[in-house]
């Protein structure tokens, strides 16, 4: 339950909070938990009626969902609200009938139970999260961070998502399917890893980096570098570079008025045409449309 609070409350746009996060339940007040502390929840289900996004968090007991909760979720869906779940919260959305005919994911340990209980839902257990129209579902606990960052990026752009990712000190790279790559900054790491080489590469994204260049910096053979890179990031070195370059292009499109050719050059994507192909494939928007949607520059009058 702390994940949406951590991510969404940390987002600021022009120095002001981008989200108003409220926790609600069917019966507000003190609530027992299975953990080491109990909860006090101030808001009842009237908060759902006022929300733009309604997120159901996970929990061990997902069998006896109060009817009032299901009805509140159905009303939110009918009103066009964005719905999301973390971990086993997908069971609640499914119980409300909101995942029928949709793709979804949930905690992998509960996948077989979910399939038997909700056969009309197309379950995808091997991804971090699923976006199907206005309904979002995430896999296990940590995947909720990836989902929330994805939602922030969709709402406010890459720069805002990366800023809150730095505050959360999330994992370096979390690939969960082609459209789900979460380009997070690299936290401080200790021990023997390729963090120094990745940081070195991030400072040189505008330069033509090869596997040999990366291997030389890491003092590894190309074969060893590739093996270690995939073990630490889940990606090959060149895939990781491409993701970082696309992310750099997104930030430049959001924060500057640089011409497209210069954005492409500074992000290491080559030409404006090449950048257009990569960005369209990744986020479904051309560079011009992305800049129009997510620019952080004041309007000229």
mmCIF file of C-alpha atoms in Angstrom:
data_model
loop_
_atom_site.group_PDB
_atom_site.id
_atom_site.type_symbol
_atom_site.label_atom_id
_atom_site.label_comp_id
_atom_site.label_asym_id
_atom_site.label_seq_id
_atom_site.Cartn_x
_atom_site.Cartn_y
_atom_site.Cartn_z
ATOM 1 C CA UNK A 1 0.000 0.000 0.000
ATOM 2 C CA UNK A 2 2.984 2.308 0.481
ATOM 3 C CA UNK A 3 4.059 2.064 -3.169
ATOM 4 C CA UNK A 4 1.513 4.484 -4.704
ATOM 5 C CA UNK A 5 2.126 6.854 -1.796
ATOM 6 C CA UNK A 6 5.873 6.676 -2.359
ATOM 7 C CA UNK A 7 5.779 7.202 -6.122
ATOM 8 C CA UNK A 8 2.814 9.479 -6.806
ATOM 9 C CA UNK A 9 3.285 11.768 -3.822
ATOM 10 C CA UNK A 10 6.916 12.286 -4.838
ATOM 11 C CA UNK A 11 6.041 13.763 -8.252
ATOM 12 C CA UNK A 12 6.273 17.529 -8.570
ATOM 13 C CA UNK A 13 5.566 19.660 -11.628
ATOM 14 C CA UNK A 14 6.780 23.268 -11.489
ATOM 15 C CA UNK A 15 7.397 22.867 -7.766
ATOM 16 C CA UNK A 16 3.873 21.700 -6.957
ATOM 17 C CA UNK A 17 2.550 18.186 -6.212
ATOM 18 C CA UNK A 18 1.265 16.490 -9.332
ATOM 19 C CA UNK A 19 -1.037 14.086 -7.469
ATOM 20 C CA UNK A 20 -3.280 14.179 -4.408
ATOM 21 C CA UNK A 21 -2.977 10.681 -2.931
ATOM 22 C CA UNK A 22 -5.721 9.415 -0.616
ATOM 23 C CA UNK A 23 -6.139 6.021 1.029
ATOM 24 C CA UNK A 24 -9.687 4.791 1.475
ATOM 25 C CA UNK A 25 -11.565 1.713 2.608
ATOM 26 C CA UNK A 26 -15.144 0.538 3.006
ATOM 27 C CA UNK A 27 -15.068 1.140 6.779
ATOM 28 C CA UNK A 28 -12.660 3.942 7.757
ATOM 29 C CA UNK A 29 -10.879 3.949 11.088
ATOM 30 C CA UNK A 30 -8.408 1.589 12.707
ATOM 31 C CA UNK A 31 -7.763 -1.560 10.677
ATOM 32 C CA UNK A 32 -5.733 -4.599 11.756
ATOM 33 C CA UNK A 33 -3.055 -5.933 9.441
ATOM 34 C CA UNK A 34 -1.059 -9.130 9.105
ATOM 35 C CA UNK A 35 2.148 -7.164 9.599
ATOM 36 C CA UNK A 36 3.854 -5.535 12.543
ATOM 37 C CA UNK A 37 1.615 -2.463 12.573
ATOM 38 C CA UNK A 38 -2.058 -1.597 12.236
ATOM 39 C CA UNK A 39 -3.519 1.160 10.080
ATOM 40 C CA UNK A 40 -5.725 4.175 10.507
ATOM 41 C CA UNK A 41 -7.593 5.093 7.309
ATOM 42 C CA UNK A 42 -9.409 8.422 7.236
ATOM 43 C CA UNK A 43 -11.373 8.188 3.988
ATOM 44 C CA UNK A 44 -14.315 6.024 3.035
ATOM 45 C CA UNK A 45 -15.379 4.988 -0.453
ATOM 46 C CA UNK A 46 -16.588 8.494 -1.252
ATOM 47 C CA UNK A 47 -12.943 9.148 -2.152
ATOM 48 C CA UNK A 48 -13.365 6.799 -5.126
ATOM 49 C CA UNK A 49 -16.063 9.055 -6.564
ATOM 50 C CA UNK A 50 -13.669 12.012 -6.503
ATOM 51 C CA UNK A 51 -10.619 10.242 -7.929
ATOM 52 C CA UNK A 52 -9.195 10.333 -11.443
ATOM 53 C CA UNK A 53 -7.264 7.101 -10.824
ATOM 54 C CA UNK A 54 -8.350 4.299 -8.495
ATOM 55 C CA UNK A 55 -5.690 1.797 -7.458
ATOM 56 C CA UNK A 56 -6.382 -1.451 -5.590
ATOM 57 C CA UNK A 57 -3.431 -2.638 -3.562
ATOM 58 C CA UNK A 58 -2.517 -6.262 -2.926
ATOM 59 C CA UNK A 59 -3.098 -8.319 0.177
ATOM 60 C CA UNK A 60 -3.256 -11.882 1.403
ATOM 61 C CA UNK A 61 -7.017 -11.987 1.834
ATOM 62 C CA UNK A 62 -8.672 -11.393 -1.526
ATOM 63 C CA UNK A 63 -11.613 -13.771 -1.232
ATOM 64 C CA UNK A 64 -14.220 -11.781 0.671
ATOM 65 C CA UNK A 65 -14.209 -8.366 -0.947
ATOM 66 C CA UNK A 66 -17.002 -6.156 0.454
ATOM 67 C CA UNK A 67 -19.817 -5.604 -2.012
ATOM 68 C CA UNK A 68 -19.521 -1.861 -1.430
ATOM 69 C CA UNK A 69 -15.945 -1.946 -2.738
ATOM 70 C CA UNK A 70 -16.955 -3.838 -5.872
ATOM 71 C CA UNK A 71 -19.808 -1.429 -6.524
ATOM 72 C CA UNK A 72 -17.514 1.578 -6.027
ATOM 73 C CA UNK A 73 -15.060 0.155 -8.556
ATOM 74 C CA UNK A 74 -17.825 -0.555 -11.067
ATOM 75 C CA UNK A 75 -19.098 3.000 -10.691
ATOM 76 C CA UNK A 76 -15.589 4.347 -11.202
ATOM 77 C CA UNK A 77 -15.190 2.296 -14.371
ATOM 78 C CA UNK A 78 -18.563 3.452 -15.684
ATOM 79 C CA UNK A 79 -17.503 7.052 -15.053
ATOM 80 C CA UNK A 80 -14.352 6.584 -17.129
ATOM 81 C CA UNK A 81 -11.869 6.551 -14.264
ATOM 82 C CA UNK A 82 -8.444 4.984 -14.709
ATOM 83 C CA UNK A 83 -8.234 1.737 -12.721
ATOM 84 C CA UNK A 84 -5.124 -0.057 -11.538
ATOM 85 C CA UNK A 85 -4.028 -2.846 -9.232
ATOM 86 C CA UNK A 86 -0.831 -3.940 -7.539
ATOM 87 C CA UNK A 87 -0.058 -7.610 -6.990
ATOM 88 C CA UNK A 88 -3.197 -9.538 -5.920
ATOM 89 C CA UNK A 89 -5.294 -6.399 -6.248
ATOM 90 C CA UNK A 90 -6.094 -7.806 -9.697
ATOM 91 C CA UNK A 91 -8.369 -10.319 -7.960
ATOM 92 C CA UNK A 92 -10.533 -7.434 -6.748
ATOM 93 C CA UNK A 93 -10.788 -5.855 -10.201
ATOM 94 C CA UNK A 94 -11.654 -9.257 -11.635
ATOM 95 C CA UNK A 95 -14.279 -9.882 -8.941
ATOM 96 C CA UNK A 96 -15.893 -6.593 -9.935
ATOM 97 C CA UNK A 97 -16.069 -7.860 -13.527
ATOM 98 C CA UNK A 98 -13.691 -5.173 -14.769
ATOM 99 C CA UNK A 99 -11.070 -7.485 -16.269
ATOM 100 C CA UNK A 100 -13.389 -9.702 -18.282
ATOM 101 C CA UNK A 101 -12.212 -9.839 -21.883
ATOM 102 C CA UNK A 102 -9.062 -7.908 -20.988
ATOM 103 C CA UNK A 103 -5.399 -8.747 -20.566
ATOM 104 C CA UNK A 104 -4.064 -8.606 -17.012
ATOM 105 C CA UNK A 105 -1.361 -9.842 -14.691
ATOM 106 C CA UNK A 106 -1.032 -10.583 -10.979
ATOM 107 C CA UNK A 107 1.348 -12.125 -8.451
ATOM 108 C CA UNK A 108 2.795 -15.188 -10.170
ATOM 109 C CA UNK A 109 2.258 -17.432 -7.115
ATOM 110 C CA UNK A 110 -1.492 -16.853 -7.498
ATOM 111 C CA UNK A 111 -1.596 -17.282 -11.293
ATOM 112 C CA UNK A 112 -3.169 -20.747 -11.332
ATOM 113 C CA UNK A 113 -5.835 -19.708 -8.836
ATOM 114 C CA UNK A 114 -6.571 -16.574 -10.862
ATOM 115 C CA UNK A 115 -6.930 -18.538 -14.116
ATOM 116 C CA UNK A 116 -9.347 -21.022 -12.565
ATOM 117 C CA UNK A 117 -11.412 -18.325 -10.915
ATOM 118 C CA UNK A 118 -11.497 -15.867 -13.834
ATOM 119 C CA UNK A 119 -11.161 -17.789 -17.118
ATOM 120 C CA UNK A 120 -12.543 -14.837 -19.135
ATOM 121 C CA UNK A 121 -9.420 -12.812 -18.299
ATOM 122 C CA UNK A 122 -6.306 -13.234 -20.451
ATOM 123 C CA UNK A 123 -3.629 -13.616 -17.792
ATOM 124 C CA UNK A 124 -0.035 -12.705 -18.674
ATOM 125 C CA UNK A 125 2.070 -13.878 -15.727
ATOM 126 C CA UNK A 126 5.502 -13.201 -17.240
ATOM 127 C CA UNK A 127 5.397 -9.405 -17.422
ATOM 128 C CA UNK A 128 5.861 -6.631 -14.886
ATOM 129 C CA UNK A 129 2.578 -4.947 -15.711
ATOM 130 C CA UNK A 130 -0.185 -4.845 -18.289
ATOM 131 C CA UNK A 131 -1.959 -1.805 -19.701
ATOM 132 C CA UNK A 132 -5.256 -2.656 -21.378
ATOM 133 C CA UNK A 133 -7.150 0.507 -22.184
ATOM 134 C CA UNK A 134 -7.946 2.356 -18.942
ATOM 135 C CA UNK A 135 -7.132 -0.679 -16.769
ATOM 136 C CA UNK A 136 -3.617 -1.337 -15.453
ATOM 137 C CA UNK A 137 -2.435 -4.373 -13.483
ATOM 138 C CA UNK A 138 0.989 -5.182 -12.058
ATOM 139 C CA UNK A 139 2.640 -8.407 -11.024
ATOM 140 C CA UNK A 140 4.231 -8.920 -7.595
ATOM 141 C CA UNK A 141 4.980 -6.258 -5.041
ATOM 142 C CA UNK A 142 8.040 -4.580 -6.598
ATOM 143 C CA UNK A 143 6.375 -4.541 -10.023
ATOM 144 C CA UNK A 144 3.936 -2.049 -8.530
ATOM 145 C CA UNK A 145 6.814 0.454 -8.571
ATOM 146 C CA UNK A 146 7.332 -0.181 -12.276
ATOM 147 C CA UNK A 147 3.632 0.282 -12.941
ATOM 148 C CA UNK A 148 3.425 3.527 -10.973
ATOM 149 C CA UNK A 149 6.489 4.911 -12.770
ATOM 150 C CA UNK A 150 4.923 3.947 -16.085
ATOM 151 C CA UNK A 151 1.748 5.802 -15.146
ATOM 152 C CA UNK A 152 3.725 8.886 -14.086
ATOM 153 C CA UNK A 153 5.651 8.761 -17.350
ATOM 154 C CA UNK A 154 2.390 8.510 -19.306
ATOM 155 C CA UNK A 155 0.909 11.459 -17.377
ATOM 156 C CA UNK A 156 3.875 13.798 -17.096
ATOM 157 C CA UNK A 157 6.747 12.503 -19.221
ATOM 158 C CA UNK A 158 10.111 10.840 -18.732
ATOM 159 C CA UNK A 159 11.777 13.629 -16.762
ATOM 160 C CA UNK A 160 9.127 13.573 -14.036
ATOM 161 C CA UNK A 161 9.230 9.770 -13.806
ATOM 162 C CA UNK A 162 13.019 9.702 -13.637
ATOM 163 C CA UNK A 163 13.083 12.379 -10.939
ATOM 164 C CA UNK A 164 10.807 10.395 -8.632
ATOM 165 C CA UNK A 165 12.679 7.183 -9.515
ATOM 166 C CA UNK A 166 15.848 8.782 -8.176
ATOM 167 C CA UNK A 167 14.060 9.591 -4.925
ATOM 168 C CA UNK A 168 12.809 6.006 -4.664
ATOM 169 C CA UNK A 169 16.244 4.563 -5.546
ATOM 170 C CA UNK A 170 14.654 1.868 -7.650
ATOM 171 C CA UNK A 171 16.407 -0.999 -9.394
ATOM 172 C CA UNK A 172 18.656 0.017 -12.314
ATOM 173 C CA UNK A 173 16.729 -1.611 -15.169
ATOM 174 C CA UNK A 174 13.424 -3.450 -15.128
ATOM 175 C CA UNK A 175 12.579 -4.813 -18.589
ATOM 176 C CA UNK A 176 9.130 -6.388 -18.602
ATOM 177 C CA UNK A 177 8.252 -6.648 -22.245
ATOM 178 C CA UNK A 178 9.047 -4.410 -25.176
ATOM 179 C CA UNK A 179 6.713 -1.556 -24.252
ATOM 180 C CA UNK A 180 7.354 -1.797 -20.531
ATOM 181 C CA UNK A 181 10.991 -0.851 -20.212
ATOM 182 C CA UNK A 182 11.324 1.505 -17.265
ATOM 183 C CA UNK A 183 14.314 3.737 -17.905
ATOM 184 C CA UNK A 184 15.314 4.413 -14.319
ATOM 185 C CA UNK A 185 18.488 6.152 -13.174
ATOM 186 C CA UNK A 186 21.289 4.131 -11.687
ATOM 187 C CA UNK A 187 21.439 4.146 -7.888
ATOM 188 C CA UNK A 188 24.716 3.953 -6.025
ATOM 189 C CA UNK A 189 26.048 0.415 -6.018
ATOM 190 C CA UNK A 190 28.728 -1.321 -4.029
ATOM 191 C CA UNK A 191 30.838 -4.323 -4.795
ATOM 192 C CA UNK A 192 32.022 -5.495 -8.190
ATOM 193 C CA UNK A 193 29.504 -4.613 -10.864
ATOM 194 C CA UNK A 194 29.231 -2.792 -14.167
ATOM 195 C CA UNK A 195 27.707 0.296 -12.553
ATOM 196 C CA UNK A 196 30.814 2.379 -13.287
ATOM 197 C CA UNK A 197 30.744 1.345 -16.935
ATOM 198 C CA UNK A 198 27.063 2.149 -17.242
ATOM 199 C CA UNK A 199 27.634 5.559 -15.639
ATOM 200 C CA UNK A 200 30.533 6.143 -18.031
ATOM 201 C CA UNK A 201 28.341 5.240 -21.001
ATOM 202 C CA UNK A 202 25.515 7.513 -19.811
ATOM 203 C CA UNK A 203 27.902 10.462 -20.055
ATOM 204 C CA UNK A 204 28.734 9.538 -23.665
ATOM 205 C CA UNK A 205 25.386 8.639 -25.208
ATOM 206 C CA UNK A 206 26.021 11.107 -28.035
ATOM 207 C CA UNK A 207 29.141 9.188 -29.040
ATOM 208 C CA UNK A 208 29.313 5.989 -31.151
ATOM 209 C CA UNK A 209 29.891 3.415 -28.411
ATOM 210 C CA UNK A 210 30.650 -0.166 -29.378
ATOM 211 C CA UNK A 211 30.764 -3.400 -27.440
ATOM 212 C CA UNK A 212 34.545 -3.165 -27.592
ATOM 213 C CA UNK A 213 34.452 0.320 -26.036
ATOM 214 C CA UNK A 214 32.281 -0.883 -23.168
ATOM 215 C CA UNK A 215 34.338 -4.033 -22.649
ATOM 216 C CA UNK A 216 37.576 -2.025 -22.595
ATOM 217 C CA UNK A 217 36.209 0.326 -19.934
ATOM 218 C CA UNK A 218 34.996 -2.619 -17.823
ATOM 219 C CA UNK A 219 38.301 -4.438 -18.375
ATOM 220 C CA UNK A 220 36.358 -7.448 -19.647
ATOM 221 C CA UNK A 221 36.213 -9.433 -22.818
ATOM 222 C CA UNK A 222 33.194 -8.715 -24.999
ATOM 223 C CA UNK A 223 31.776 -12.132 -24.141
ATOM 224 C CA UNK A 224 32.189 -11.590 -20.385
ATOM 225 C CA UNK A 225 30.785 -8.071 -20.619
ATOM 226 C CA UNK A 226 27.682 -9.292 -22.438
ATOM 227 C CA UNK A 227 27.097 -12.068 -19.912
ATOM 228 C CA UNK A 228 27.544 -9.776 -16.898
ATOM 229 C CA UNK A 229 25.490 -6.979 -18.462
ATOM 230 C CA UNK A 230 22.556 -9.287 -19.051
ATOM 231 C CA UNK A 231 22.829 -10.712 -15.531
ATOM 232 C CA UNK A 232 22.767 -7.220 -13.969
ATOM 233 C CA UNK A 233 20.253 -5.468 -16.230
ATOM 234 C CA UNK A 234 18.315 -8.163 -18.069
ATOM 235 C CA UNK A 235 19.462 -6.659 -21.382
ATOM 236 C CA UNK A 236 22.376 -6.901 -23.745
ATOM 237 C CA UNK A 237 24.761 -3.900 -23.664
ATOM 238 C CA UNK A 238 23.497 -2.541 -26.978
ATOM 239 C CA UNK A 239 19.843 -2.958 -25.978
ATOM 240 C CA UNK A 240 20.568 -1.070 -22.763
ATOM 241 C CA UNK A 241 22.293 1.700 -24.711
ATOM 242 C CA UNK A 242 19.304 2.049 -27.033
ATOM 243 C CA UNK A 243 16.892 2.317 -24.111
ATOM 244 C CA UNK A 244 19.041 4.993 -22.475
ATOM 245 C CA UNK A 245 19.326 6.944 -25.726
ATOM 246 C CA UNK A 246 15.568 6.920 -26.228
ATOM 247 C CA UNK A 247 15.146 8.111 -22.677
ATOM 248 C CA UNK A 248 17.658 10.929 -23.250
ATOM 249 C CA UNK A 249 15.762 11.966 -26.381
ATOM 250 C CA UNK A 250 12.516 12.066 -24.411
ATOM 251 C CA UNK A 251 14.035 14.301 -21.758
ATOM 252 C CA UNK A 252 15.465 16.659 -24.383
ATOM 253 C CA UNK A 253 12.118 16.837 -26.154
ATOM 254 C CA UNK A 254 10.442 17.699 -22.859
ATOM 255 C CA UNK A 255 12.933 20.260 -21.599
ATOM 256 C CA UNK A 256 14.387 22.014 -24.681
ATOM 257 C CA UNK A 257 13.426 23.591 -27.990
ATOM 258 C CA UNK A 258 16.321 21.935 -29.787
ATOM 259 C CA UNK A 259 15.677 20.990 -33.435
ATOM 260 C CA UNK A 260 14.911 17.321 -34.004
ATOM 261 C CA UNK A 261 18.245 16.612 -35.718
ATOM 262 C CA UNK A 262 20.105 18.027 -32.720
ATOM 263 C CA UNK A 263 17.980 16.072 -30.235
ATOM 264 C CA UNK A 264 18.758 12.909 -32.192
ATOM 265 C CA UNK A 265 22.480 13.721 -32.290
ATOM 266 C CA UNK A 266 22.758 14.563 -28.580
ATOM 267 C CA UNK A 267 20.911 11.402 -27.596
ATOM 268 C CA UNK A 268 22.990 9.204 -29.894
ATOM 269 C CA UNK A 269 20.086 8.140 -32.102
ATOM 270 C CA UNK A 270 21.687 9.423 -35.292
ATOM 271 C CA UNK A 271 19.172 11.207 -37.498
ATOM 272 C CA UNK A 272 15.728 12.659 -36.890
ATOM 273 C CA UNK A 273 14.258 9.837 -38.995
ATOM 274 C CA UNK A 274 15.960 7.205 -36.864
ATOM 275 C CA UNK A 275 14.769 8.907 -33.671
ATOM 276 C CA UNK A 276 11.215 9.033 -35.039
ATOM 277 C CA UNK A 277 11.234 5.294 -35.717
ATOM 278 C CA UNK A 278 12.588 4.383 -32.280
ATOM 279 C CA UNK A 279 10.325 6.754 -30.357
ATOM 280 C CA UNK A 280 7.214 5.729 -32.251
ATOM 281 C CA UNK A 281 7.989 2.073 -31.656
ATOM 282 C CA UNK A 282 8.602 2.647 -27.942
ATOM 283 C CA UNK A 283 5.921 5.118 -26.856
ATOM 284 C CA UNK A 284 3.534 5.283 -29.817
ATOM 285 C CA UNK A 285 4.183 8.994 -30.468
ATOM 286 C CA UNK A 286 6.312 10.839 -33.002
ATOM 287 C CA UNK A 287 8.926 13.219 -31.545
ATOM 288 C CA UNK A 288 6.771 16.212 -32.482
ATOM 289 C CA UNK A 289 3.688 14.727 -30.813
ATOM 290 C CA UNK A 290 5.709 13.721 -27.757
ATOM 291 C CA UNK A 291 7.107 17.241 -27.367
ATOM 292 C CA UNK A 292 3.649 18.738 -27.764
ATOM 293 C CA UNK A 293 2.260 16.411 -25.063
ATOM 294 C CA UNK A 294 5.057 16.598 -22.490
ATOM 295 C CA UNK A 295 6.957 19.852 -22.940
ATOM 296 C CA UNK A 296 7.993 21.539 -19.700
ATOM 297 C CA UNK A 297 8.813 24.854 -21.369
ATOM 298 C CA UNK A 298 6.627 27.931 -20.776
ATOM 299 C CA UNK A 299 4.472 29.008 -23.677
ATOM 300 C CA UNK A 300 5.744 31.957 -25.670
ATOM 301 C CA UNK A 301 3.369 34.872 -25.787
#
